Coordinates of N, CA and C and ligand atoms in Angstrom, one line a residue:
M262 N -12.9 -0.8 -21.1 CA -11.8 -0.8 -20.0 C -11.6 0.6 -19.5
K263 N -11.5 0.6 -18.1 CA -11.2 1.9 -17.5 C -10.1 1.7 -16.4
L264 N -8.9 2.1 -16.6 CA -7.8 1.9 -15.7 C -7.3 3.3 -15.3
D265 N -7.5 3.7 -14.0 CA -7.1 5.0 -13.6 C -6.0 4.8 -12.5
V266 N -5.0 5.7 -12.6 CA -4.1 5.9 -11.5 C -4.3 7.3 -10.9
V267 N -4.4 7.4 -9.6 CA -4.5 8.7 -8.9 C -3.3 8.8 -8.0
F268 N -2.5 9.9 -8.2 CA -1.2 10.0 -7.6 C -1.3 10.4 -6.1
S269 N -2.4 10.9 -5.6 CA -2.5 11.2 -4.2 C -4.0 11.2 -3.8
P270 N -4.4 10.9 -2.6 CA -5.8 11.0 -2.2 C -6.4 12.3 -2.5
L271 N -5.6 13.4 -2.5 CA -6.2 14.7 -2.8 C -6.7 14.8 -4.2
G272 N -6.2 13.9 -5.1 CA -6.6 13.9 -6.5 C -7.9 13.2 -6.7
L273 N -8.4 12.6 -5.7 CA -9.7 11.9 -5.8 C -10.9 12.9 -5.8
L274 N -11.6 12.9 -6.9 CA -12.8 13.8 -7.0 C -13.9 13.2 -6.1
P275 N -14.8 14.0 -5.6 CA -15.9 13.5 -4.8 C -16.7 12.4 -5.6
G276 N -16.9 11.3 -5.0 CA -17.6 10.2 -5.7 C -16.8 9.3 -6.6
Q277 N -15.5 9.7 -6.8 CA -14.7 9.0 -7.8 C -14.4 7.5 -7.4
A278 N -14.4 7.3 -6.0 CA -14.0 6.0 -5.5 C -15.3 5.1 -5.5
T279 N -16.4 5.7 -5.6 CA -17.7 4.9 -5.4 C -17.8 3.8 -6.5
G280 N -18.0 2.6 -5.9 CA -18.2 1.4 -6.8 C -17.0 0.9 -7.5
R281 N -15.8 1.5 -7.3 CA -14.6 1.1 -8.0 C -13.9 0.0 -7.2
T282 N -13.0 -0.7 -7.9 CA -12.0 -1.7 -7.3 C -10.7 -0.9 -7.2
I283 N -10.2 -0.7 -6.0 CA -9.1 0.2 -5.8 C -7.9 -0.6 -5.2
F284 N -6.7 -0.4 -5.7 CA -5.5 -0.9 -5.2 C -4.7 0.3 -4.6
V285 N -4.5 0.3 -3.2 CA -3.8 1.4 -2.6 C -2.4 1.0 -2.4
I286 N -1.5 1.9 -2.8 CA -0.1 1.7 -2.8 C 0.6 2.8 -1.9
D287 N 1.3 2.3 -0.9 CA 2.3 3.2 -0.1 C 3.5 2.3 0.1
I288 N 4.3 2.1 -1.0 CA 5.3 1.1 -0.9 C 6.4 1.4 0.2
L289 N 6.6 2.7 0.5 CA 7.5 3.2 1.5 C 6.7 3.9 2.6
R290 N 6.1 3.3 3.6 CA 6.3 1.9 3.8 C 5.0 1.2 4.2
A291 N 3.9 1.9 4.3 CA 2.7 1.3 4.9 C 2.2 0.0 4.2
S292 N 2.1 0.0 2.9 CA 1.5 -1.2 2.2 C 2.5 -2.3 2.4
T293 N 3.8 -2.1 2.4 CA 4.8 -3.1 2.6 C 4.7 -3.7 4.0
V294 N 4.5 -2.8 5.0 CA 4.4 -3.2 6.4 C 3.2 -4.0 6.6
I295 N 2.1 -3.6 6.0 CA 0.8 -4.4 6.2 C 0.9 -5.8 5.6
C296 N 1.6 -5.9 4.4 CA 1.8 -7.2 3.8 C 2.7 -8.1 4.8
A297 N 3.7 -7.5 5.3 CA 4.6 -8.2 6.2 C 3.9 -8.7 7.5
A298 N 3.0 -7.8 8.0 CA 2.3 -8.2 9.3 C 1.3 -9.3 9.0
L299 N 0.6 -9.2 7.9 CA -0.4 -10.2 7.6 C 0.2 -11.5 7.2
H300 N 1.3 -11.4 6.5 CA 2.0 -12.6 6.1 C 2.6 -13.4 7.3
H301 N 3.0 -12.6 8.3 CA 3.6 -13.2 9.5 C 2.5 -13.5 10.6
G302 N 1.2 -13.5 10.2 CA 0.2 -14.0 11.1 C -0.6 -13.0 11.9
A303 N -0.4 -11.7 11.6 CA -1.3 -10.7 12.3 C -2.8 -11.1 11.9
R304 N -3.7 -10.9 12.9 CA -5.1 -11.2 12.6 C -5.7 -10.2 11.7
A305 N -5.4 -8.9 12.0 CA -6.0 -7.8 11.2 C -5.2 -6.5 11.5
V306 N -5.3 -5.6 10.6 CA -4.7 -4.2 10.8 C -5.9 -3.2 10.7
L307 N -6.0 -2.4 11.7 CA -7.0 -1.4 11.7 C -6.4 0.0 11.5
P308 N -6.7 0.7 10.3 CA -6.1 2.0 10.1 C -6.8 3.1 10.9
A309 N -6.0 4.0 11.4 CA -6.6 5.2 12.1 C -5.9 6.4 11.5
S310 N -6.7 7.5 11.5 CA -6.1 8.7 10.8 C -5.2 9.5 11.7
T311 N -5.4 9.4 13.0 CA -4.5 10.2 13.9 C -4.1 9.3 15.1
T312 N -3.0 9.8 15.7 CA -2.5 9.1 16.9 C -3.6 9.0 18.0
E313 N -4.4 10.0 18.2 CA -5.5 10.0 19.2 C -6.5 9.0 18.8
E314 N -6.9 8.9 17.5 CA -7.9 8.0 17.1 C -7.4 6.5 17.3
A315 N -6.1 6.3 17.0 CA -5.5 5.0 17.2 C -5.6 4.6 18.7
L316 N -5.2 5.5 19.5 CA -5.3 5.2 21.0 C -6.7 4.9 21.4
R317 N -7.7 5.7 20.9 CA -9.1 5.5 21.3 C -9.5 4.1 20.8
L318 N -9.2 3.8 19.5 CA -9.6 2.5 18.9 C -9.0 1.3 19.7
A319 N -7.7 1.4 20.1 CA -7.1 0.4 20.8 C -7.8 0.2 22.2
Q320 N -8.2 1.4 22.8 CA -8.8 1.3 24.1 C -10.2 0.7 24.0
T321 N -10.9 1.0 22.9 CA -12.3 0.5 22.7 C -12.2 -1.0 22.5
I322 N -11.3 -1.5 21.7 CA -11.2 -2.9 21.5 C -10.8 -3.6 22.8
G323 N -9.8 -2.9 23.5 CA -9.4 -3.3 24.8 C -8.8 -4.7 25.0
A324 N -8.7 -5.5 23.9 CA -8.2 -6.8 24.0 C -6.7 -6.8 24.3
P325 N -6.2 -7.8 25.0 CA -4.8 -7.8 25.3 C -3.9 -8.1 24.1
D326 N -4.5 -8.6 23.0 CA -3.7 -8.8 21.8 C -3.6 -7.7 20.8
V327 N -4.1 -6.5 21.2 CA -4.0 -5.3 20.3 C -2.6 -4.7 20.5
L328 N -2.0 -4.3 19.3 CA -0.7 -3.6 19.3 C -0.9 -2.3 18.5
L329 N -0.4 -1.2 19.1 CA -0.3 0.0 18.4 C 0.9 0.1 17.5
C330 N 0.8 0.6 16.3 CA 2.0 0.8 15.5 C 1.8 1.9 14.5
G331 N 2.9 2.4 13.9 CA 2.9 3.5 13.0 C 4.0 4.4 13.1
E332 N 3.9 5.6 12.4 CA 5.0 6.5 12.5 C 4.5 8.0 12.3
R333 N 5.3 8.9 12.8 CA 5.2 10.3 12.4 C 6.5 10.8 12.1
G334 N 6.6 11.5 10.9 CA 8.0 11.9 10.4 C 8.9 10.7 10.2
G335 N 8.3 9.5 9.9 CA 9.1 8.3 9.7 C 9.5 7.6 11.0
L336 N 9.4 8.2 12.1 CA 9.9 7.6 13.4 C 8.7 7.0 14.2
P337 N 9.1 6.0 15.0 CA 8.0 5.4 15.8 C 7.4 6.4 16.7
I338 N 6.1 6.2 17.0 CA 5.3 7.1 17.9 C 5.5 6.8 19.3
P339 N 5.9 7.7 20.2 CA 6.2 7.4 21.6 C 5.0 6.7 22.2
G340 N 5.3 5.6 22.9 CA 4.2 4.9 23.6 C 3.6 3.8 22.8
F341 N 3.9 3.8 21.4 CA 3.4 2.7 20.6 C 4.3 1.5 20.6
A342 N 3.7 0.3 20.5 CA 4.6 -0.9 20.6 C 5.5 -1.1 19.4
L343 N 5.1 -0.7 18.2 CA 5.9 -0.9 17.0 C 5.9 0.4 16.2
G344 N 6.9 0.5 15.4 CA 7.0 1.6 14.4 C 6.3 1.3 13.1
N345 N 7.0 1.7 12.0 CA 6.4 1.4 10.7 C 7.4 0.8 9.8
S346 N 8.1 -0.2 10.4 CA 9.2 -0.9 9.6 C 8.7 -2.3 9.3
P347 N 8.8 -2.8 8.1 CA 8.4 -4.2 7.8 C 9.2 -5.2 8.6
L348 N 10.4 -4.8 8.9 CA 11.3 -5.7 9.6 C 10.9 -5.9 11.1
E349 N 10.1 -5.0 11.6 CA 9.6 -5.2 13.0 C 8.4 -6.2 13.0
M350 N 7.8 -6.5 11.9 CA 6.6 -7.3 11.8 C 6.9 -8.8 11.8
T351 N 7.7 -9.2 12.7 CA 8.1 -10.6 12.8 C 7.0 -11.5 13.3
P352 N 7.0 -12.8 13.0 CA 6.0 -13.7 13.6 C 5.9 -13.5 15.1
A353 N 7.1 -13.4 15.8 CA 7.0 -13.3 17.3 C 6.3 -12.1 17.7
A354 N 6.4 -11.0 16.9 CA 5.8 -9.8 17.4 C 4.3 -9.7 17.0
V355 N 3.9 -10.3 15.9 CA 2.5 -10.0 15.4 C 1.6 -11.2 15.3
R356 N 2.1 -12.4 15.4 CA 1.2 -13.5 15.2 C 0.0 -13.5 16.1
G357 N -1.2 -13.6 15.6 CA -2.5 -13.6 16.4 C -2.9 -12.2 16.9
R358 N -2.1 -11.2 16.6 CA -2.4 -9.8 17.2 C -3.2 -9.0 16.2
T359 N -3.9 -8.1 16.7 CA -4.6 -7.1 15.9 C -3.8 -5.8 16.0
L360 N -3.4 -5.2 14.9 CA -2.6 -4.0 14.9 C -3.5 -2.8 14.6
V361 N -3.4 -1.8 15.4 CA -4.0 -0.5 15.2 C -2.9 0.4 14.7
M362 N -3.1 0.9 13.4 CA -2.0 1.6 12.8 C -2.3 3.0 12.3
T363 N -1.4 3.9 12.5 CA -1.6 5.2 12.0 C -0.2 5.7 11.3
T364 N -0.3 6.1 10.1 CA 0.9 6.6 9.4 C 0.5 7.9 8.7
T365 N 1.6 8.6 8.2 CA 1.4 9.9 7.7 C 0.6 9.9 6.4
N366 N 0.9 9.0 5.5 CA 0.2 9.0 4.2 C -0.6 7.8 3.9
G367 N -0.1 6.6 4.3 CA -0.7 5.3 4.0 C -2.1 5.2 4.5
T368 N -2.3 5.4 5.8 CA -3.6 5.2 6.4 C -4.6 6.3 5.9
P369 N -4.3 7.5 5.7 CA -5.2 8.5 5.1 C -5.7 8.0 3.7
A370 N -4.8 7.4 2.9 CA -5.1 7.0 1.6 C -6.2 5.9 1.7
L371 N -6.0 5.0 2.6 CA -7.0 3.9 2.8 C -8.3 4.5 3.2
L372 N -8.3 5.4 4.1 CA -9.6 6.0 4.6 C -10.3 6.8 3.6
A373 N -9.5 7.2 2.5 CA -10.1 8.0 1.4 C -10.9 7.1 0.4
T374 N -10.9 5.8 0.6 CA -11.5 4.9 -0.4 C -13.0 4.7 -0.1
Q375 N -13.6 5.4 0.8 CA -15.0 5.2 1.2 C -15.9 5.1 0.0
G376 N -16.8 4.0 0.0 CA -17.7 3.9 -1.1 C -17.2 3.0 -2.2
A377 N -15.9 2.5 -2.1 CA -15.4 1.6 -3.2 C -16.1 0.3 -3.1
A378 N -16.1 -0.5 -4.2 CA -16.7 -1.8 -4.2 C -15.7 -2.8 -3.5
A379 N -14.4 -2.6 -3.7 CA -13.4 -3.5 -3.1 C -12.1 -2.7 -3.0
V380 N -11.4 -2.9 -1.9 CA -10.1 -2.2 -1.7 C -9.0 -3.2 -1.3
Y381 N -7.9 -3.2 -2.1 CA -6.8 -4.1 -1.8 C -5.5 -3.2 -1.6
L382 N -4.5 -3.8 -1.0 CA -3.2 -3.1 -0.9 C -2.2 -3.8 -1.7
A383 N -1.3 -2.9 -2.3 CA -0.3 -3.5 -3.2 C 1.0 -2.9 -2.9
A384 N 2.1 -3.7 -3.2 CA 3.5 -3.2 -3.0 C 4.3 -4.2 -3.9
A385 N 5.6 -4.0 -3.9 CA 6.5 -5.0 -4.5 C 6.3 -6.3 -3.8
A386 N 6.2 -6.2 -2.5 CA 6.2 -7.4 -1.6 C 5.1 -8.4 -1.9
N387 N 4.0 -7.9 -2.5 CA 2.9 -8.8 -2.9 C 2.5 -8.6 -4.3
L388 N 3.4 -8.3 -5.2 CA 3.1 -7.9 -6.6 C 2.3 -9.0 -7.3
S389 N 2.7 -10.3 -7.2 CA 1.9 -11.3 -8.0 C 0.5 -11.4 -7.5
A390 N 0.3 -11.4 -6.2 CA -1.1 -11.5 -5.7 C -1.9 -10.3 -6.1
A391 N -1.3 -9.1 -6.1 CA -2.0 -7.9 -6.5 C -2.3 -7.9 -8.0
V392 N -1.4 -8.4 -8.8 CA -1.6 -8.5 -10.2 C -2.7 -9.5 -10.5
A393 N -2.7 -10.6 -9.8 CA -3.8 -11.6 -10.1 C -5.2 -11.0 -9.7
A394 N -5.2 -10.3 -8.6 CA -6.5 -9.7 -8.2 C -6.9 -8.6 -9.2
A395 N -6.0 -7.8 -9.7 CA -6.3 -6.8 -10.7 C -6.8 -7.4 -12.0
R396 N -6.2 -8.5 -12.4 CA -6.6 -9.2 -13.6 C -8.0 -9.7 -13.5
D397 N -8.3 -10.2 -12.3 CA -9.7 -10.7 -12.0 C -10.7 -9.5 -12.1
A398 N -10.3 -8.4 -11.5 CA -11.2 -7.2 -11.5 C -11.4 -6.7 -13.0
L399 N -10.4 -6.8 -13.7 CA -10.5 -6.3 -15.1 C -11.4 -7.3 -15.9
D400 N -11.2 -8.6 -15.7 CA -12.1 -9.6 -16.4 C -13.5 -9.4 -15.9
A401 N -13.8 -9.2 -14.6 CA -15.1 -9.2 -14.1 C -15.8 -7.9 -14.3
R402 N -15.1 -6.8 -14.2 CA -15.8 -5.5 -14.2 C -15.2 -4.5 -15.2
G403 N -14.2 -4.9 -15.9 CA -13.6 -4.0 -16.9 C -12.9 -2.7 -16.3
E404 N -12.6 -2.8 -15.1 CA -12.0 -1.5 -14.5 C -11.2 -1.8 -13.2
F405 N -10.3 -1.0 -12.9 CA -9.8 -0.8 -11.5 C -9.1 0.5 -11.4
M406 N -8.8 0.9 -10.2 CA -8.1 2.2 -10.0 C -6.9 1.9 -9.1
I407 N -5.8 2.6 -9.3 CA -4.7 2.5 -8.3 C -4.6 3.8 -7.6
L408 N -4.7 3.8 -6.3 CA -4.6 5.0 -5.6 C -3.3 5.1 -4.8
C409 N -2.4 6.0 -5.2 CA -1.1 6.1 -4.6 C -1.3 7.0 -3.3
A410 N -0.6 6.6 -2.2 CA -0.7 7.4 -1.0 C 0.0 8.7 -1.2
G411 N 1.1 8.7 -2.0 CA 1.9 9.9 -2.3 C 2.6 10.4 -1.0
R412 N 3.0 11.6 -1.1 CA 3.8 12.2 0.0 C 3.2 13.6 0.3
E413 N 2.9 13.8 1.5 CA 2.3 15.0 1.9 C 1.2 15.5 0.9
R414 N 0.3 14.5 0.6 CA -0.8 14.7 -0.3 C -0.5 15.0 -1.7
S415 N 0.8 14.8 -2.1 CA 1.1 15.0 -3.6 C 1.9 13.8 -4.1
F416 N 2.3 14.0 -5.4 CA 3.0 12.9 -6.1 C 4.2 12.4 -5.4
A417 N 4.3 11.0 -5.4 CA 5.6 10.4 -4.9 C 6.1 9.4 -5.9
L418 N 7.4 9.6 -6.3 CA 8.0 8.7 -7.3 C 7.9 7.2 -7.0
D419 N 8.1 6.9 -5.8 CA 8.1 5.5 -5.4 C 6.8 4.8 -5.6
D420 N 5.7 5.5 -5.2 CA 4.4 4.9 -5.4 C 4.0 4.9 -6.9
A421 N 4.3 6.0 -7.6 CA 4.0 6.1 -9.0 C 4.7 5.0 -9.8
Y422 N 5.9 4.7 -9.5 CA 6.7 3.6 -10.2 C 6.0 2.3 -9.8
A423 N 5.6 2.1 -8.6 CA 4.9 0.8 -8.2 C 3.6 0.7 -8.9
A424 N 2.9 1.8 -9.1 CA 1.6 1.8 -9.9 C 1.9 1.3 -11.3
G425 N 3.0 1.8 -11.9 CA 3.3 1.4 -13.2 C 3.7 -0.1 -13.3
R426 N 4.4 -0.6 -12.3 CA 4.7 -2.0 -12.3 C 3.5 -2.9 -12.2
L427 N 2.5 -2.5 -11.4 CA 1.3 -3.3 -11.3 C 0.5 -3.2 -12.6
L428 N 0.4 -2.0 -13.1 CA -0.4 -1.8 -14.4 C 0.3 -2.6 -15.5
G429 N 1.6 -2.4 -15.6 CA 2.3 -3.1 -16.7 C 2.2 -4.6 -16.7
A430 N 2.2 -5.1 -15.5 CA 2.1 -6.6 -15.3 C 0.7 -7.0 -15.7
V431 N -0.3 -6.2 -15.4 CA -1.7 -6.6 -15.8 C -1.9 -6.5 -17.3
L432 N -1.3 -5.5 -17.9 CA -1.5 -5.2 -19.3 C -0.7 -6.1 -20.2
G433 N 0.4 -6.7 -19.6 CA 1.4 -7.4 -20.5 C 2.2 -6.5 -21.3
G434 N 2.8 -7.0 -22.3 CA 3.8 -6.2 -23.1 C 3.1 -5.3 -24.1
G435 N 1.7 -5.4 -24.2 CA 1.0 -4.7 -25.3 C 1.1 -3.2 -25.1
R436 N 0.8 -2.4 -26.2 CA 0.9 -1.0 -26.1 C -0.5 -0.4 -26.0
K437 N -1.5 -1.2 -25.7 CA -2.9 -0.7 -25.7 C -3.0 0.4 -24.6
R438 N -3.4 1.6 -24.9 CA -3.5 2.6 -23.9 C -4.9 3.2 -23.8
A439 N -5.8 2.7 -24.7 CA -7.2 3.2 -24.6 C -7.8 2.8 -23.2
G440 N -8.4 3.7 -22.6 CA -9.0 3.4 -21.3 C -8.1 3.8 -20.1
L441 N -6.9 4.2 -20.4 CA -5.9 4.6 -19.3 C -6.0 6.1 -19.1
N442 N -6.0 6.6 -17.9 CA -5.9 8.0 -17.7 C -4.4 8.5 -17.9
D443 N -4.2 9.8 -17.9 CA -2.8 10.2 -18.1 C -1.9 9.8 -17.0
A444 N -2.3 9.7 -15.8 CA -1.5 9.3 -14.7 C -1.0 7.8 -14.9
A445 N -1.9 7.0 -15.4 CA -1.6 5.6 -15.7 C -0.5 5.6 -16.8
V446 N -0.7 6.4 -17.9 CA 0.3 6.4 -18.9 C 1.7 6.8 -18.4
A447 N 1.6 7.9 -17.5 CA 2.9 8.4 -16.9 C 3.6 7.3 -16.1
S448 N 2.7 6.6 -15.3 CA 3.3 5.5 -14.4 C 4.0 4.4 -15.3
L449 N 3.4 4.1 -16.4 CA 4.0 3.1 -17.3 C 5.3 3.6 -17.9
D450 N 5.3 4.9 -18.2 CA 6.5 5.6 -18.7 C 7.7 5.6 -17.7
L451 N 7.3 5.7 -16.4 CA 8.3 5.6 -15.3 C 9.0 4.3 -15.3
V452 N 8.2 3.2 -15.5 CA 8.8 1.9 -15.5 C 9.8 1.8 -16.7
R453 N 9.5 2.3 -17.8 CA 10.4 2.3 -18.9 C 11.7 3.1 -18.5
R454 N 11.5 4.2 -17.8 CA 12.7 5.0 -17.4 C 13.6 4.3 -16.4
Y455 N 13.0 3.6 -15.4 CA 13.8 3.0 -14.3 C 14.1 1.6 -14.5
G456 N 13.3 0.9 -15.4 CA 13.6 -0.5 -15.6 C 13.0 -1.4 -14.5
A457 N 13.4 -2.6 -14.4 CA 12.7 -3.6 -13.6 C 13.3 -3.7 -12.1
A458 N 14.4 -3.1 -11.8 CA 14.9 -3.2 -10.5 C 14.3 -2.2 -9.5
W459 N 13.5 -2.7 -8.6 CA 12.7 -1.8 -7.7 C 13.6 -0.8 -6.9
E460 N 14.8 -1.2 -6.5 CA 15.5 -0.3 -5.6 C 15.9 1.0 -6.1
R461 N 16.1 1.1 -7.5 CA 16.6 2.4 -8.1 C 15.5 3.5 -7.9
P462 N 14.3 3.3 -8.3 CA 13.3 4.3 -8.1 C 13.0 4.6 -6.7
L463 N 13.0 3.5 -5.8 CA 12.7 3.7 -4.4 C 13.8 4.7 -3.8
R464 N 15.0 4.4 -4.1 CA 16.1 5.3 -3.6 C 16.1 6.7 -4.2
A465 N 15.6 6.8 -5.5 CA 15.6 8.1 -6.1 C 14.5 9.0 -5.6
S466 N 13.5 8.3 -4.9 CA 12.4 9.1 -4.4 C 12.7 9.9 -3.1
R467 N 12.0 10.9 -2.9 CA 12.2 11.7 -1.6 C 12.0 10.9 -0.4
G468 N 10.9 10.1 -0.5 CA 10.5 9.2 0.7 C 11.7 8.2 1.0
G469 N 12.3 7.7 -0.1 CA 13.3 6.7 0.1 C 14.6 7.4 0.7
S470 N 14.9 8.6 0.2 CA 16.2 9.2 0.7 C 16.0 9.6 2.1
D471 N 14.7 10.1 2.5 CA 14.5 10.5 3.9 C 14.6 9.2 4.8
L472 N 14.1 8.1 4.3 CA 14.2 6.9 5.2 C 15.6 6.5 5.4
V473 N 16.4 6.6 4.3 CA 17.9 6.3 4.5 C 18.5 7.2 5.5
A474 N 18.2 8.5 5.4 CA 18.8 9.5 6.3 C 18.3 9.2 7.7
L475 N 17.2 8.7 7.9 CA 16.7 8.3 9.3 C 17.3 7.0 9.8
G476 N 18.0 6.3 8.9 CA 18.6 5.0 9.4 C 17.8 3.8 9.0
F477 N 16.8 4.0 8.1 CA 16.0 2.9 7.7 C 16.4 2.3 6.3
D478 N 17.7 2.3 6.0 CA 18.1 1.8 4.7 C 17.6 0.4 4.5
A479 N 17.6 -0.5 5.5 CA 17.2 -1.9 5.4 C 15.7 -2.0 5.0
D480 N 14.9 -1.0 5.4 CA 13.5 -1.0 5.0 C 13.3 -0.8 3.5
V481 N 14.2 0.1 3.0 CA 14.1 0.4 1.5 C 14.5 -0.9 0.8
V482 N 15.5 -1.6 1.2 CA 15.9 -2.9 0.6 C 14.8 -3.9 0.7
D483 N 14.1 -4.0 1.9 CA 13.0 -4.9 2.1 C 11.9 -4.6 1.2
A484 N 11.5 -3.3 1.1 CA 10.4 -2.9 0.3 C 10.6 -3.2 -1.2
A485 N 11.9 -3.4 -1.6 CA 12.2 -3.6 -3.0 C 12.2 -5.1 -3.3
R486 N 11.9 -6.0 -2.4 CA 12.0 -7.5 -2.6 C 10.6 -7.9 -3.1
E487 N 10.6 -8.3 -4.4 CA 9.3 -8.7 -5.0 C 8.8 -10.0 -4.4
D488 N 7.5 -10.0 -4.1 CA 6.8 -11.2 -3.6 C 7.3 -11.8 -2.3
V489 N 8.0 -10.9 -1.5 CA 8.5 -11.5 -0.3 C 7.5 -11.8 0.8
Y490 N 6.4 -11.0 0.7 CA 5.2 -11.2 1.6 C 4.0 -11.5 0.7
P491 N 3.8 -12.7 0.2 CA 2.8 -13.0 -0.8 C 1.4 -13.1 -0.2
V492 N 0.8 -12.0 0.2 CA -0.6 -12.0 0.7 C -1.3 -10.9 -0.1
L493 N -2.7 -11.0 0.0 CA -3.5 -10.0 -0.6 C -4.3 -9.3 0.5
P494 N -3.8 -8.2 1.0 CA -4.6 -7.5 2.0 C -5.8 -6.8 1.4
V495 N -6.9 -7.1 2.1 CA -8.2 -6.5 1.7 C -8.7 -5.6 2.8
Y496 N -9.2 -4.4 2.4 CA -9.7 -3.5 3.4 C -11.2 -3.4 3.3
H497 N -11.9 -3.8 4.4 CA -13.3 -3.9 4.4 C -13.9 -3.5 5.8
E498 N -14.8 -2.6 5.8 CA -15.4 -2.2 7.1 C -14.3 -1.9 8.1
R499 N -13.4 -1.0 7.7 CA -12.3 -0.5 8.5 C -11.3 -1.5 9.1
R500 N -11.3 -2.7 8.5 CA -10.3 -3.7 8.9 C -9.6 -4.2 7.7
I501 N -8.3 -4.4 7.8 CA -7.5 -5.0 6.7 C -7.2 -6.4 7.2
T502 N -7.6 -7.4 6.3 CA -7.2 -8.8 6.6 C -6.6 -9.4 5.3
A503 N -6.1 -10.6 5.5 CA -5.6 -11.3 4.3 C -6.7 -12.0 3.6
A504 N -6.9 -11.6 2.3 CA -7.9 -12.3 1.5 C -7.4 -13.6 1.0
P505 N -8.3 -14.6 0.7 CA -7.8 -15.8 0.1 C -7.1 -15.5 -1.2
P506 N -6.1 -16.2 -1.6 CA -5.4 -15.9 -2.8 C -6.3 -15.9 -4.0
P507 N -6.1 -15.0 -5.0 CA -7.0 -15.0 -6.2 C -6.9 -16.3 -6.9
A508 N -8.1 -16.7 -7.5 CA -8.2 -18.0 -8.2 C -7.1 -18.3 -9.2
S509 N -6.7 -17.2 -9.9 CA -5.7 -17.4 -10.9 C -4.3 -17.7 -10.3
L510 N -4.1 -17.6 -9.0 CA -2.8 -17.9 -8.4 C -2.8 -19.3 -7.8
L511 N -4.0 -20.0 -7.8 CA -4.0 -21.3 -7.1 C -3.6 -22.4 -8.1
Ligands
LIG656 C1 3.4 6.8 5.3 O1 2.3 6.3 5.5 O2 3.5 8.0 5.3 C2 4.6 6.0 5.2 O3 4.4 4.7 5.3 C3 5.8 6.8 5.8 C4 6.9 6.0 6.5 O4 7.0 4.8 6.4 O5 7.7 6.6 7.1

């Protein structure tokens, strides 16, 4: 068994993603937003690393159903149709649309997974679907990795706590720690520290308090709602789509 948590894409060594099953977490807010968009009927989400790349991509696709979304400094990007709030991803706004998205930390984390065998997104919003997929990966391949988007390329409490929740649910109550890297052990310890209520660690994180200061308190509340957007986003060939639910959830 090999279960690794990586606290930021900068912590990924060259080749470390190759052939792995990876769960990317940016609970505040990109992975929550993508779950909301796909759950409410978006056809796909295309991550872009910069605003310029997002504009180019949208222009290349050129279809009338493309929507630009994302944030810089937490705020909507001028000229983009949507920001980076899960509450904006309503069925009326996103059903049947392809979203081209760029965010500060979430989309770079996704783009860092090049060479992985499979890439999924996880958050509180889709915890059960992510846990089922992680259990399947563990049964089939004996491994998975959780890649936290982090904040400004370093550790973020909100993502690390979410990694611990995913890992803890997969491992069950047991104390088996063989095969876990130190970041995985630390993530599990964070869950012991904060307990089962998501909102506490989200609010204690720098990302959470910055969002509250910007007026996005409701987004923190939404990101703390377990299984509210029960989809399994899968990232493949630069597109994120909703994967069929894992067999163990059917
Ligand atoms: C990110 O990708 O950096 C975040 O989702 C930031 C945010 O939501 O403001």
